[in-house]
Coordinates of N, CA, C and O in Angstrom, one line a residue:
X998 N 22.1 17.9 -2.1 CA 21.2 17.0 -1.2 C 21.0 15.7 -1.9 O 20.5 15.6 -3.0
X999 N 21.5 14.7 -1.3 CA 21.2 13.3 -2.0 C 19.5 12.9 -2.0 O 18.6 13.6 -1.6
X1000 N 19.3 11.6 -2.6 CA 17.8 10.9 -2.9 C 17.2 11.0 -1.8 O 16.1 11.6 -1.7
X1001 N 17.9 10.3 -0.5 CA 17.1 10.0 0.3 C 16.8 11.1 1.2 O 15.7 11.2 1.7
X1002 N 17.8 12.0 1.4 CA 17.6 13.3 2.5 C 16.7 14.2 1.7 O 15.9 14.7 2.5
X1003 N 16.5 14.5 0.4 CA 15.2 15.1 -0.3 C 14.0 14.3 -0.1 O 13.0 14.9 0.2
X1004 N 14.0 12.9 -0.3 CA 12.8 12.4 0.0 C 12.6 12.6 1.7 O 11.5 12.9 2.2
X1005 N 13.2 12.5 2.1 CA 12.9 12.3 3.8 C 11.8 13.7 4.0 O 10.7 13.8 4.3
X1006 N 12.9 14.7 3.5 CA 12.6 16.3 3.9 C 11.2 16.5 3.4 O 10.4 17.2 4.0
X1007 N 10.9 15.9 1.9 CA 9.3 15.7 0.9 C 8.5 15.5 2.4 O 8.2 16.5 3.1
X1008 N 8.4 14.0 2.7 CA 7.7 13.7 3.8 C 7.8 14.8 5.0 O 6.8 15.5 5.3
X1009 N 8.5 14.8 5.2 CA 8.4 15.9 6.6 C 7.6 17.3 6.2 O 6.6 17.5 6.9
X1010 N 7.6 18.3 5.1 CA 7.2 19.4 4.9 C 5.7 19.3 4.3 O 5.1 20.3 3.8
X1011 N 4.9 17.9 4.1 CA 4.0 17.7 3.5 C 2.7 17.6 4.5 O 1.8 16.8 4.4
X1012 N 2.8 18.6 5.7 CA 2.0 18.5 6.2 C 2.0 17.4 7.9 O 2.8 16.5 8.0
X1013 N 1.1 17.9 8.8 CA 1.2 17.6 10.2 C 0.0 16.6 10.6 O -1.0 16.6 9.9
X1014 N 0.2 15.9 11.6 CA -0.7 15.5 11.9 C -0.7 13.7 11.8 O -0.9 12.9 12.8
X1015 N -0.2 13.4 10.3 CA 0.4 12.1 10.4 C 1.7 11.4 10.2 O 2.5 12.0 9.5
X1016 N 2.1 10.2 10.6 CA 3.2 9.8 10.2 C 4.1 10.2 9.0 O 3.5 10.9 8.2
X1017 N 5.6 10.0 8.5 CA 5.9 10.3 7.6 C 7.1 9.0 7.2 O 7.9 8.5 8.0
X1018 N 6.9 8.8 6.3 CA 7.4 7.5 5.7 C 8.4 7.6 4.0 O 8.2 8.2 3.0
X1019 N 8.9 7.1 4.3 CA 10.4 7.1 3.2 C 10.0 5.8 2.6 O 9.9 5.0 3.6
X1020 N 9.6 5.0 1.2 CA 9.5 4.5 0.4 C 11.3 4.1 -0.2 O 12.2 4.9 -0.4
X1021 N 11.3 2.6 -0.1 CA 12.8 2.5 -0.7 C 12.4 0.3 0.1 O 11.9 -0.4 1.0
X1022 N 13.6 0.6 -1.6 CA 13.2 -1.4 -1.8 C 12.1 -1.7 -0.9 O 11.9 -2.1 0.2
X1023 N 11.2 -1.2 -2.2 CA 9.3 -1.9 -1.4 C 8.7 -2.2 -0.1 O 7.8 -2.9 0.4
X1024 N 9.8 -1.1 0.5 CA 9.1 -1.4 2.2 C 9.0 0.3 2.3 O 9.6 1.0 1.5
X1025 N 8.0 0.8 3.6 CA 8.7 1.9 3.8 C 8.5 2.1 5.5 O 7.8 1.8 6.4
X1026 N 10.0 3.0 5.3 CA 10.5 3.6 6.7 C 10.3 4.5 7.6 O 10.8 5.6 7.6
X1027 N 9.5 4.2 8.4 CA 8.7 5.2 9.1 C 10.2 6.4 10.1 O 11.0 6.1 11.0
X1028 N 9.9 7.6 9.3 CA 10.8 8.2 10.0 C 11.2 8.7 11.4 O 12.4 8.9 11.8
X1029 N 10.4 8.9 12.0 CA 10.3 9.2 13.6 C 9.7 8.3 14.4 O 8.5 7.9 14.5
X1030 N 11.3 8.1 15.5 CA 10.6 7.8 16.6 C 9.3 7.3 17.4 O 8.9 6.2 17.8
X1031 N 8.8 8.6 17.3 CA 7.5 8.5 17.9 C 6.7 8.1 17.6 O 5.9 7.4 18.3
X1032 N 6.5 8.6 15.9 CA 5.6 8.0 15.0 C 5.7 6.3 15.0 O 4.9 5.5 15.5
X1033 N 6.7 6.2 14.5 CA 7.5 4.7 15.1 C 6.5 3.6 15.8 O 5.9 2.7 15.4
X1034 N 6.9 4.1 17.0 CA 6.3 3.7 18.4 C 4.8 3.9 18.5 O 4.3 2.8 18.8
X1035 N 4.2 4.5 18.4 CA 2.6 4.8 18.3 C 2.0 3.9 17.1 O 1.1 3.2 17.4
X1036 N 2.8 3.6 15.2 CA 2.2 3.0 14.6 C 2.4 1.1 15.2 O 1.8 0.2 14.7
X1037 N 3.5 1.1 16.2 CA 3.6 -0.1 16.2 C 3.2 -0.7 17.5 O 3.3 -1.9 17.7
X1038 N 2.6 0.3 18.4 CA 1.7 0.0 19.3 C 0.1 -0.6 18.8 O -0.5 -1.6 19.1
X1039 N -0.2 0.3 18.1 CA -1.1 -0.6 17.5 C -0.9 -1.8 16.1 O -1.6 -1.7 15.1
X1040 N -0.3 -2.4 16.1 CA 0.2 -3.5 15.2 C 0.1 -2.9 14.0 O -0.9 -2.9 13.4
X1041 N 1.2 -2.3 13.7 CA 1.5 -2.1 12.2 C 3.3 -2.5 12.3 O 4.1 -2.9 13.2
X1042 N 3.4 -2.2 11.0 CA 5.0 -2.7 10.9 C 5.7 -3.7 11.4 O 5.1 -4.6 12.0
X1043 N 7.2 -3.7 11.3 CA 8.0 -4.8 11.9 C 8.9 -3.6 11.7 O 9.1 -2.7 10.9
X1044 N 9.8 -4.4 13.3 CA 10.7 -3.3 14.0 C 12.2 -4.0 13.1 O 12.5 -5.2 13.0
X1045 N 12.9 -3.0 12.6 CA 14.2 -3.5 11.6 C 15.4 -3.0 12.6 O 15.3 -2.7 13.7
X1046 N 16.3 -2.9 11.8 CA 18.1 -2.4 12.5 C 17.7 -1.4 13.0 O 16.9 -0.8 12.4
X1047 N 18.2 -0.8 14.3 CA 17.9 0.9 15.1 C 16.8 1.1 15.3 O 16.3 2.2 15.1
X1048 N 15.9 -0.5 15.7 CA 14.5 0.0 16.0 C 13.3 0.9 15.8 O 12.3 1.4 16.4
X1049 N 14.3 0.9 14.1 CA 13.0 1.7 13.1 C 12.0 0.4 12.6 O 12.3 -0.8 12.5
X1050 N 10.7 1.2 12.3 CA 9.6 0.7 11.9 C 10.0 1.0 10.3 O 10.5 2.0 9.8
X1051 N 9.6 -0.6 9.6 CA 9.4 -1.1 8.7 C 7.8 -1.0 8.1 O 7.0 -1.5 8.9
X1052 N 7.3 -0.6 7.0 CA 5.4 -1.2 6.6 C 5.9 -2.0 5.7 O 7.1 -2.0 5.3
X1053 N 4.7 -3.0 5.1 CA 4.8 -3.4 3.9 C 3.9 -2.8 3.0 O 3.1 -1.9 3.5
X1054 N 3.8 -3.0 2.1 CA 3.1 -2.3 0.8 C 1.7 -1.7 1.3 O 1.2 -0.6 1.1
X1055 N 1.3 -3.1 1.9 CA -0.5 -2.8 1.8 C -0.5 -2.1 3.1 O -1.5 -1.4 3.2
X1056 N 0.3 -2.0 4.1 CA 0.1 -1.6 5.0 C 0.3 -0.5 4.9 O -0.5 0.2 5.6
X1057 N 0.9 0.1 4.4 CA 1.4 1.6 3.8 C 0.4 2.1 2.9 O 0.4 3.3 2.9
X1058 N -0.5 1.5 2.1 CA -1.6 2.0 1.3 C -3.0 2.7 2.2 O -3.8 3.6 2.2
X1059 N -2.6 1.3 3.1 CA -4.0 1.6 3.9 C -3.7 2.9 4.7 O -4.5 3.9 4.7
X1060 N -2.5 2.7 5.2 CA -2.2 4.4 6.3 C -2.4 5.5 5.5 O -3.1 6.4 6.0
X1061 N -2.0 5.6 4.3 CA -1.9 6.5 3.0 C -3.4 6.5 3.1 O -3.7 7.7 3.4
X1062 N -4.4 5.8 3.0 CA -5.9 6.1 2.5 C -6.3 6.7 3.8 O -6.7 7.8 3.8
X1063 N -6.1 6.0 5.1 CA -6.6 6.9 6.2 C -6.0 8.0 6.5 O -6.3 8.4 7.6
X1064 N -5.1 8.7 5.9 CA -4.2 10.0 6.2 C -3.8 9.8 7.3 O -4.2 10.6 8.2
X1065 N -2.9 8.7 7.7 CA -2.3 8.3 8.9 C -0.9 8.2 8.4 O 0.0 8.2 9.2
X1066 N -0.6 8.2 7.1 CA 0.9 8.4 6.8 C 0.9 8.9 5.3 O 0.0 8.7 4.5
X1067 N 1.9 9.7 5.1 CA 2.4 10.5 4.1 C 3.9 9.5 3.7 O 4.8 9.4 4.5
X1068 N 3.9 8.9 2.6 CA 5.3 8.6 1.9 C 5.9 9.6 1.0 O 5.2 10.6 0.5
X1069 N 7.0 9.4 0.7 CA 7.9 10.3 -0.1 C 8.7 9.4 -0.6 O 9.2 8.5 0.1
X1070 N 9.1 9.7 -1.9 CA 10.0 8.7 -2.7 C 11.0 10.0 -3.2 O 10.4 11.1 -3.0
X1071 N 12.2 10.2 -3.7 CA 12.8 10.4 -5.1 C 12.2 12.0 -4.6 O 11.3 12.4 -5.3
X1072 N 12.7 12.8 -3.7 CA 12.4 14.4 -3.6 C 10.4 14.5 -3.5 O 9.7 15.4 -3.0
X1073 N 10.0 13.8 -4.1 CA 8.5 13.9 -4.2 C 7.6 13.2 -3.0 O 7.8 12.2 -2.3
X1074 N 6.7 13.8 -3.0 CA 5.3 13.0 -1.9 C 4.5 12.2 -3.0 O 4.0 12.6 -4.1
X1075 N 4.5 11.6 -2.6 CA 3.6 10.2 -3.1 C 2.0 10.0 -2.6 O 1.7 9.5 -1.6
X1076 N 1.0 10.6 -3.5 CA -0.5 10.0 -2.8 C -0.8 8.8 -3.2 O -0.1 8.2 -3.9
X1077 N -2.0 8.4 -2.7 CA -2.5 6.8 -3.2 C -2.2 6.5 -4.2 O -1.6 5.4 -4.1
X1078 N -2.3 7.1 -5.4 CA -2.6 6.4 -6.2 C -1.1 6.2 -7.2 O -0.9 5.4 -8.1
X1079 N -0.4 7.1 -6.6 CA 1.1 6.8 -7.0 C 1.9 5.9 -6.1 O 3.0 5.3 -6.4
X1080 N 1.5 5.9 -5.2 CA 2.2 4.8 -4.2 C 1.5 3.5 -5.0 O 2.3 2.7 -5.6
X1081 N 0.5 3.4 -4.9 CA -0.3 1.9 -5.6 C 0.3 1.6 -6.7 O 0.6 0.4 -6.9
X1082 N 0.5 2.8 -8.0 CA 1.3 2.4 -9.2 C 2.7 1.6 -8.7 O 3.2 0.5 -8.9
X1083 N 3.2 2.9 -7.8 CA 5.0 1.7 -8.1 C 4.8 0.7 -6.8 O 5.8 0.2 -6.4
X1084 N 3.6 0.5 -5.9 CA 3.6 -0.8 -5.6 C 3.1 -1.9 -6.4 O 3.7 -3.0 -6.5
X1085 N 2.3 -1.7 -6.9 CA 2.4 -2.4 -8.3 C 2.9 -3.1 -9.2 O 2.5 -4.2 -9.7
X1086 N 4.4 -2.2 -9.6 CA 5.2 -2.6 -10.2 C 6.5 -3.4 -9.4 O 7.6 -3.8 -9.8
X1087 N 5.9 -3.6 -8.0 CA 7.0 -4.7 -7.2 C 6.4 -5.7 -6.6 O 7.1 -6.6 -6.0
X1088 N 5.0 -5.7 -6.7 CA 4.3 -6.9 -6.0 C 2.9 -6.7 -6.8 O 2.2 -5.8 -6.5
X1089 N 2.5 -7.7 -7.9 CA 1.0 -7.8 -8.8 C 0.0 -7.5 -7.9 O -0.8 -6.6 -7.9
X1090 N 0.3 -8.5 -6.9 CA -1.1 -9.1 -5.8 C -1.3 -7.9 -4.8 O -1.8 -8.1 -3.7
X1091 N -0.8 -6.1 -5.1 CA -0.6 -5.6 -3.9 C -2.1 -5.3 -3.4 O -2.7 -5.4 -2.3
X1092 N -2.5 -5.0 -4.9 CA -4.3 -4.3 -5.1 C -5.1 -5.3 -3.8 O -5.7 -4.8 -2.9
X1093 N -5.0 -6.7 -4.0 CA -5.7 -7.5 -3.0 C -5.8 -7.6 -2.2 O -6.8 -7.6 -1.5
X1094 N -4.2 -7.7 -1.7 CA -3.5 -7.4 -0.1 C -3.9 -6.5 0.6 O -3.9 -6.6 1.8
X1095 N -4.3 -5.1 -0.1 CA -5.1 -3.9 0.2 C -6.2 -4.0 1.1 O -6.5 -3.9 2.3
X1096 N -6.7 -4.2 -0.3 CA -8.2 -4.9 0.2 C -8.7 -5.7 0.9 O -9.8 -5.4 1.3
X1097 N -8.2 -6.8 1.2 CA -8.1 -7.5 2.2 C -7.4 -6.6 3.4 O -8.1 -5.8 4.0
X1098 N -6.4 -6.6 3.5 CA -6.5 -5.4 4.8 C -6.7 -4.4 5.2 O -6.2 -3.9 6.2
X1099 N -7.8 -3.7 4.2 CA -8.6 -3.0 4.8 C -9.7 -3.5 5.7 O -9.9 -3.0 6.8
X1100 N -10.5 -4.5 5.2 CA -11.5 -5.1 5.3 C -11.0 -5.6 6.4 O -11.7 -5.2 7.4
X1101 N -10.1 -6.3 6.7 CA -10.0 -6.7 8.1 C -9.5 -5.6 9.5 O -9.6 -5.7 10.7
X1102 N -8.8 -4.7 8.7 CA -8.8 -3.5 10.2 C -9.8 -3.1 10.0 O -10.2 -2.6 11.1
X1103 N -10.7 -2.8 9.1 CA -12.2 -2.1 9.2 C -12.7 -3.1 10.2 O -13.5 -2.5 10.9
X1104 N -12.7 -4.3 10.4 CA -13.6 -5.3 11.2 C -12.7 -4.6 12.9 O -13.3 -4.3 14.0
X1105 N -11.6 -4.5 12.7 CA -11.3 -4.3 13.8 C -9.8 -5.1 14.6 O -9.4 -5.1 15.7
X1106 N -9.4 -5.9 13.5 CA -8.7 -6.7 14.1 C -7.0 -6.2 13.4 O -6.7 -5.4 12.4
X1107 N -6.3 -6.9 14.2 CA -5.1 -6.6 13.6 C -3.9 -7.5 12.6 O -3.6 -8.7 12.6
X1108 N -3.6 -7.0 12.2 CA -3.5 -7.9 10.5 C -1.8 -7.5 10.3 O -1.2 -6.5 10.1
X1109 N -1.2 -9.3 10.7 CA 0.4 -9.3 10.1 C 0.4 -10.0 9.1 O -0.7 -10.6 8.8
X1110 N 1.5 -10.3 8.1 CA 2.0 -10.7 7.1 C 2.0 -12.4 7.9 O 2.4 -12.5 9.1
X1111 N 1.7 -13.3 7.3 CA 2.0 -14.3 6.9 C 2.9 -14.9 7.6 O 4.0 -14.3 7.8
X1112 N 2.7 -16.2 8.1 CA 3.6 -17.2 9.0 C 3.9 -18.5 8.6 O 4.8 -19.3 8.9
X1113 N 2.8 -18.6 7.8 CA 2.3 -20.2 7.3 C 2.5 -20.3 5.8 O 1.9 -19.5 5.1
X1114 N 3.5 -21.5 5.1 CA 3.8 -21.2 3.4 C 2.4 -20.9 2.9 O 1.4 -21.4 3.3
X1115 N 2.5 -20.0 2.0 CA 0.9 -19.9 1.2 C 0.1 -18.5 1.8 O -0.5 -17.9 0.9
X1116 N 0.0 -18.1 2.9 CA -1.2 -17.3 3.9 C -0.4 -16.1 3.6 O 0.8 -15.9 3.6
X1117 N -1.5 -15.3 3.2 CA -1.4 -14.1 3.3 C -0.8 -13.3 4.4 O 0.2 -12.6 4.5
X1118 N -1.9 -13.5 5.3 CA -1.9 -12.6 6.9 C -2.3 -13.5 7.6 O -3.0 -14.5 7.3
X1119 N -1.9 -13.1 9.0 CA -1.5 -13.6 10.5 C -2.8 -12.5 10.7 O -2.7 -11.4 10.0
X1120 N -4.1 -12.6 11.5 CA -5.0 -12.3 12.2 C -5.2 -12.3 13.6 O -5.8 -13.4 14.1
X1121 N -4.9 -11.4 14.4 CA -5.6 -11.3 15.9 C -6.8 -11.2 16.1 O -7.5 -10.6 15.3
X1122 N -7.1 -11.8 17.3 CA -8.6 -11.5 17.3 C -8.1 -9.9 18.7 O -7.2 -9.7 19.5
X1123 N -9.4 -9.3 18.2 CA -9.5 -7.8 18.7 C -8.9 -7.9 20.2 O -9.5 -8.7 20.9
X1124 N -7.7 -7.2 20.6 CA -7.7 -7.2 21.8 C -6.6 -8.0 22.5 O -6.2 -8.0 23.6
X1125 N -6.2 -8.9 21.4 CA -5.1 -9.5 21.6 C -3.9 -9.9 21.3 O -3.2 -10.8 21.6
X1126 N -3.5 -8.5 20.3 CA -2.3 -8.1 20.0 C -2.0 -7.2 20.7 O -2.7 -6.1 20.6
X1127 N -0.5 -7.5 22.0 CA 0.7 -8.5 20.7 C 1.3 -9.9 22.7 O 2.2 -10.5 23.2
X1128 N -0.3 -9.4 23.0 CA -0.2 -10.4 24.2 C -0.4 -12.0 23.8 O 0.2 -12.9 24.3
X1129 N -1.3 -12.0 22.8 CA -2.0 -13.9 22.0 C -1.3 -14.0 21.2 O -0.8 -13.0 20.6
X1130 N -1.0 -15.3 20.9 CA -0.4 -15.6 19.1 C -1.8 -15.3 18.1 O -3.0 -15.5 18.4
X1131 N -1.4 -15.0 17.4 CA -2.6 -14.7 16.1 C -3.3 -16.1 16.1 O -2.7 -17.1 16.5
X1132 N -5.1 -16.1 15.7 CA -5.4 -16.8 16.0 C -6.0 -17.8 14.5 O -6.4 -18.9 14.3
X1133 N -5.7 -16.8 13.5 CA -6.0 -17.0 12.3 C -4.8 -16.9 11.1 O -3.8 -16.2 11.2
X1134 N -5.0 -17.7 10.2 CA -4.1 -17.5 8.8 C -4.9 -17.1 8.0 O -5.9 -17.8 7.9
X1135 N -4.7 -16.0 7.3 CA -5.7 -15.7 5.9 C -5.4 -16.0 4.6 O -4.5 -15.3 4.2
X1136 N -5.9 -16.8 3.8 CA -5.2 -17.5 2.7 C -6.1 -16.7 1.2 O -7.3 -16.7 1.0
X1137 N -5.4 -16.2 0.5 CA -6.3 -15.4 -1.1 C -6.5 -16.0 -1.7 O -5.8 -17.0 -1.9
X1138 N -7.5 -15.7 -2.2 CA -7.9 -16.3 -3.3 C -8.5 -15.2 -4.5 O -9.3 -14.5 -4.1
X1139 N -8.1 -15.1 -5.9 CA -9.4 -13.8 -6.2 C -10.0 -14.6 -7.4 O -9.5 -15.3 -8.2
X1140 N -11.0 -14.2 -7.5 CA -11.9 -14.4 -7.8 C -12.0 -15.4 -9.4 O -11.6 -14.7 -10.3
X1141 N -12.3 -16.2 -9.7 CA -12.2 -16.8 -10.9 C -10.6 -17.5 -11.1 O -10.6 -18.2 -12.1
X1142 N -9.3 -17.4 -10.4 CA -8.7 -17.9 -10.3 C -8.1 -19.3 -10.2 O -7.5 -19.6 -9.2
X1143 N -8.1 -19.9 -10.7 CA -7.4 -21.7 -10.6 C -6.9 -21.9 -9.3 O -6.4 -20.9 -8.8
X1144 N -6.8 -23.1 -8.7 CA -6.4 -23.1 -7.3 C -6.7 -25.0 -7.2 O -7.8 -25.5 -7.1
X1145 N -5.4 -25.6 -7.2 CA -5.7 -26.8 -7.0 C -6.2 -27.1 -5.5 O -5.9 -26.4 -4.5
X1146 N -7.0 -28.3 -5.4 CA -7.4 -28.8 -3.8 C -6.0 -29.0 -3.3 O -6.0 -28.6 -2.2
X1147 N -5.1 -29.4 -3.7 CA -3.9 -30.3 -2.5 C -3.5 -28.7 -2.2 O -4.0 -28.3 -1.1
X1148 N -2.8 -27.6 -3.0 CA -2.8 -26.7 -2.5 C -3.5 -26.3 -1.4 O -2.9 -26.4 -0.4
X1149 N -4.1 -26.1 -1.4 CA -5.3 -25.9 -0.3 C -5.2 -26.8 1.0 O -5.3 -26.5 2.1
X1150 N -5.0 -27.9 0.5 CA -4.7 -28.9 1.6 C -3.6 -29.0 2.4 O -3.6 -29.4 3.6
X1151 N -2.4 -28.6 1.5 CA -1.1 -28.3 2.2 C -1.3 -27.2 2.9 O -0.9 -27.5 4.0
X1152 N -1.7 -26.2 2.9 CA -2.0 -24.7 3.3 C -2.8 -25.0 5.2 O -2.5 -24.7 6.3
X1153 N -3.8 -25.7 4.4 CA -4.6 -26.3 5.5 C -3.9 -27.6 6.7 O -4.6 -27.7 7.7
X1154 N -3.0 -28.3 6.5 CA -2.2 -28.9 7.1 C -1.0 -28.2 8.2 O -0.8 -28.2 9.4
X1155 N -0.5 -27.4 6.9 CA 0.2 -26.2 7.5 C -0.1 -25.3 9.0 O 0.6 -25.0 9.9
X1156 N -1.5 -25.1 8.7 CA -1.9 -24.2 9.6 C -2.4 -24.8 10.6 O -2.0 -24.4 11.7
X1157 N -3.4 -26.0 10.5 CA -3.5 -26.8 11.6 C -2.3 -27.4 12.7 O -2.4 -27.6 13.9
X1158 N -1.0 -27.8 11.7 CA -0.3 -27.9 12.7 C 0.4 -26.7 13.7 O 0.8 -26.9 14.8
X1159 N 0.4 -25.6 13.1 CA 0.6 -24.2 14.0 C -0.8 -23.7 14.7 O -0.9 -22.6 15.2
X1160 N -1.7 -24.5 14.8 CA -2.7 -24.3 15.9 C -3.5 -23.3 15.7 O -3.9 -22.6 16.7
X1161 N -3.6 -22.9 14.1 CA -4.3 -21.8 13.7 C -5.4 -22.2 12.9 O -5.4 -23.2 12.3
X1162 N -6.3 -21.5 12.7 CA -7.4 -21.5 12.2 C -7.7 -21.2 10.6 O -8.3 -20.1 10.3
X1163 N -7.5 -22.0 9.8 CA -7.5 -21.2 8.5 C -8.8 -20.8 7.6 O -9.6 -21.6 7.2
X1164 N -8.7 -19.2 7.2 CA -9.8 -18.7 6.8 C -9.4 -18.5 5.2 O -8.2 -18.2 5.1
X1165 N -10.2 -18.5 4.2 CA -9.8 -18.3 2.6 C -10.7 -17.2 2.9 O -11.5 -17.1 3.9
X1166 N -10.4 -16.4 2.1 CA -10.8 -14.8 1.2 C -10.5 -14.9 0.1 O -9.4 -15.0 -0.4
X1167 N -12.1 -14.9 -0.4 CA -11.9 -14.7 -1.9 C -12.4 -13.6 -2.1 O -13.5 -13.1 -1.6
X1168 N -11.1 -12.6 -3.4 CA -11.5 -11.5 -3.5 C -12.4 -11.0 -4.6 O -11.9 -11.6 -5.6
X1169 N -13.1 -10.5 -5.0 CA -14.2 -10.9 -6.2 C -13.5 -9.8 -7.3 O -12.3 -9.7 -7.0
X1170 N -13.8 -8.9 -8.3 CA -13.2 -8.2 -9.4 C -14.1 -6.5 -8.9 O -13.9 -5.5 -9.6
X1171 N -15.0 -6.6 -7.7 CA -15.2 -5.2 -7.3 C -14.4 -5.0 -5.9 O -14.6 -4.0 -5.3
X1172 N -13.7 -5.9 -5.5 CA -12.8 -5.8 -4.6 C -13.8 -6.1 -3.1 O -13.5 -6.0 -2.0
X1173 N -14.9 -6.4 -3.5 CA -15.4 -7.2 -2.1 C -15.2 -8.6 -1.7 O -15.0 -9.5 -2.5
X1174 N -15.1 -8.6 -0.4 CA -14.1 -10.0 0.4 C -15.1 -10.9 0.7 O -16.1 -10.2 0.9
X1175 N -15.2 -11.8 0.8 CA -16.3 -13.2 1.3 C -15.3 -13.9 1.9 O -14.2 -14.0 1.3
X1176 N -15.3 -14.5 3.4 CA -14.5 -15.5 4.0 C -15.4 -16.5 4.2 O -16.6 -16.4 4.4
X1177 N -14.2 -17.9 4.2 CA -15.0 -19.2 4.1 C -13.8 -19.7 5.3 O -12.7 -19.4 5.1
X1178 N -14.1 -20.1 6.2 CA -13.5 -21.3 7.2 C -13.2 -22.7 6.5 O -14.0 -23.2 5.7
X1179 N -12.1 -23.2 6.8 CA -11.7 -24.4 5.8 C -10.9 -25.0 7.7 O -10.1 -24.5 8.5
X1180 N -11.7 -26.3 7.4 CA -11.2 -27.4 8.2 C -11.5 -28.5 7.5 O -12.3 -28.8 6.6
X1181 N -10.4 -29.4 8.6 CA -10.2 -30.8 7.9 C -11.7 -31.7 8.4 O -11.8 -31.8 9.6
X1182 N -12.4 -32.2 7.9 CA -13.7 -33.0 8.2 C -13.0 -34.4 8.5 O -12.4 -35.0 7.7
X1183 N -13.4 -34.8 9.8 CA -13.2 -36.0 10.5 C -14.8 -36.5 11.1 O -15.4 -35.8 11.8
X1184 N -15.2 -37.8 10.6 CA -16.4 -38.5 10.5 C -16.0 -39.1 11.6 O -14.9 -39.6 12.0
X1185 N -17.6 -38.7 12.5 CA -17.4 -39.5 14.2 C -17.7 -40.8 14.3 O -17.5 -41.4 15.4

């Protein structure tokens, strides 16, 4: 049995109820159909070759913490906290990304990857994914980190001209989120 048909098979026998997902080059592959279709009805993933569902890291953490998906790597099932190590080891910033989208599907909204250079995530407001364009960019920041103003400014230009709204989160070192609204001030 090769890597991937042992990992697939990990995922499938590890239990019912939720999705099952294959881990490989830092994305993972939601294996069924259906599952498929149900996680991407409600805005998760991006649809790849053969109309499989794609997650990214954080998105796959968060499913993993709500017992909404089971990954499998390498013959083995993967829990949190081993999915987090070797996400880890492919993206620093994943811990934040996390956190930050938890905090924002816990509010209720639905949370894509990034459209605008610099932004984290693409934000719907509740209700209007995948009918509205996102109505928000979410830009990181964590906590005590350096961050020049023009950065910020370009970020902020960026998004204004895509007719979005740009929100900073900064992430603090207990992993709670504060958002700040950042617009350009024009004197009447």
């Amino acid at each position: 049995m090769g890597r991937e048909e042992g990992a697939e098979e990990a995922a499938q026998t590890a239990g019912r109820g939720s999705a099952e997902g294959l881990l490989k080059d830092g994305k993972v592959k939601v294996l069924s159909q259906s599952e498929a279709d149900s996680l991407a009805q409600s805005g998760y993933g991006v649809r790849v070759e053969n109309n499989r569902l794609e997650l990214n890291l954080a998105e796959a953490l968060y499913l993993v913490a709500e017992e909404r998906l089971r990954v499998a790597m390498d013959d083995a099932q993967l829990g949190f906290q081993e999915l987090l190590r070797r996400a880890r080891r492919l993206d620093s910033d994943v811990w934040e990304k996390y956190i930050l989208y938890r905090d924002l599907r816990s509010r209720g909204y639905v949370v894509r990857e990034g459209s605008i250079g610099g932004t984290m995530f693409r934000v719907y407001e509740r209700g209007e994914y995948p009918d509205k364009a996102a109505k928000y960019e979410v830009f990181t920041i964590r906590e005590g980190s350096p961050l020049p103003v023009s950065h910020l400014s370009s970020v902020l230009r960026l998004s204004e001209a895509a007719k979005k709204r740009l929100i900073i989160a900064v992430v603090d070192r207990h992993g709670e989120v504060v958002y700040y609204s950042l617009a350009e001030y024009s004197p009447s």
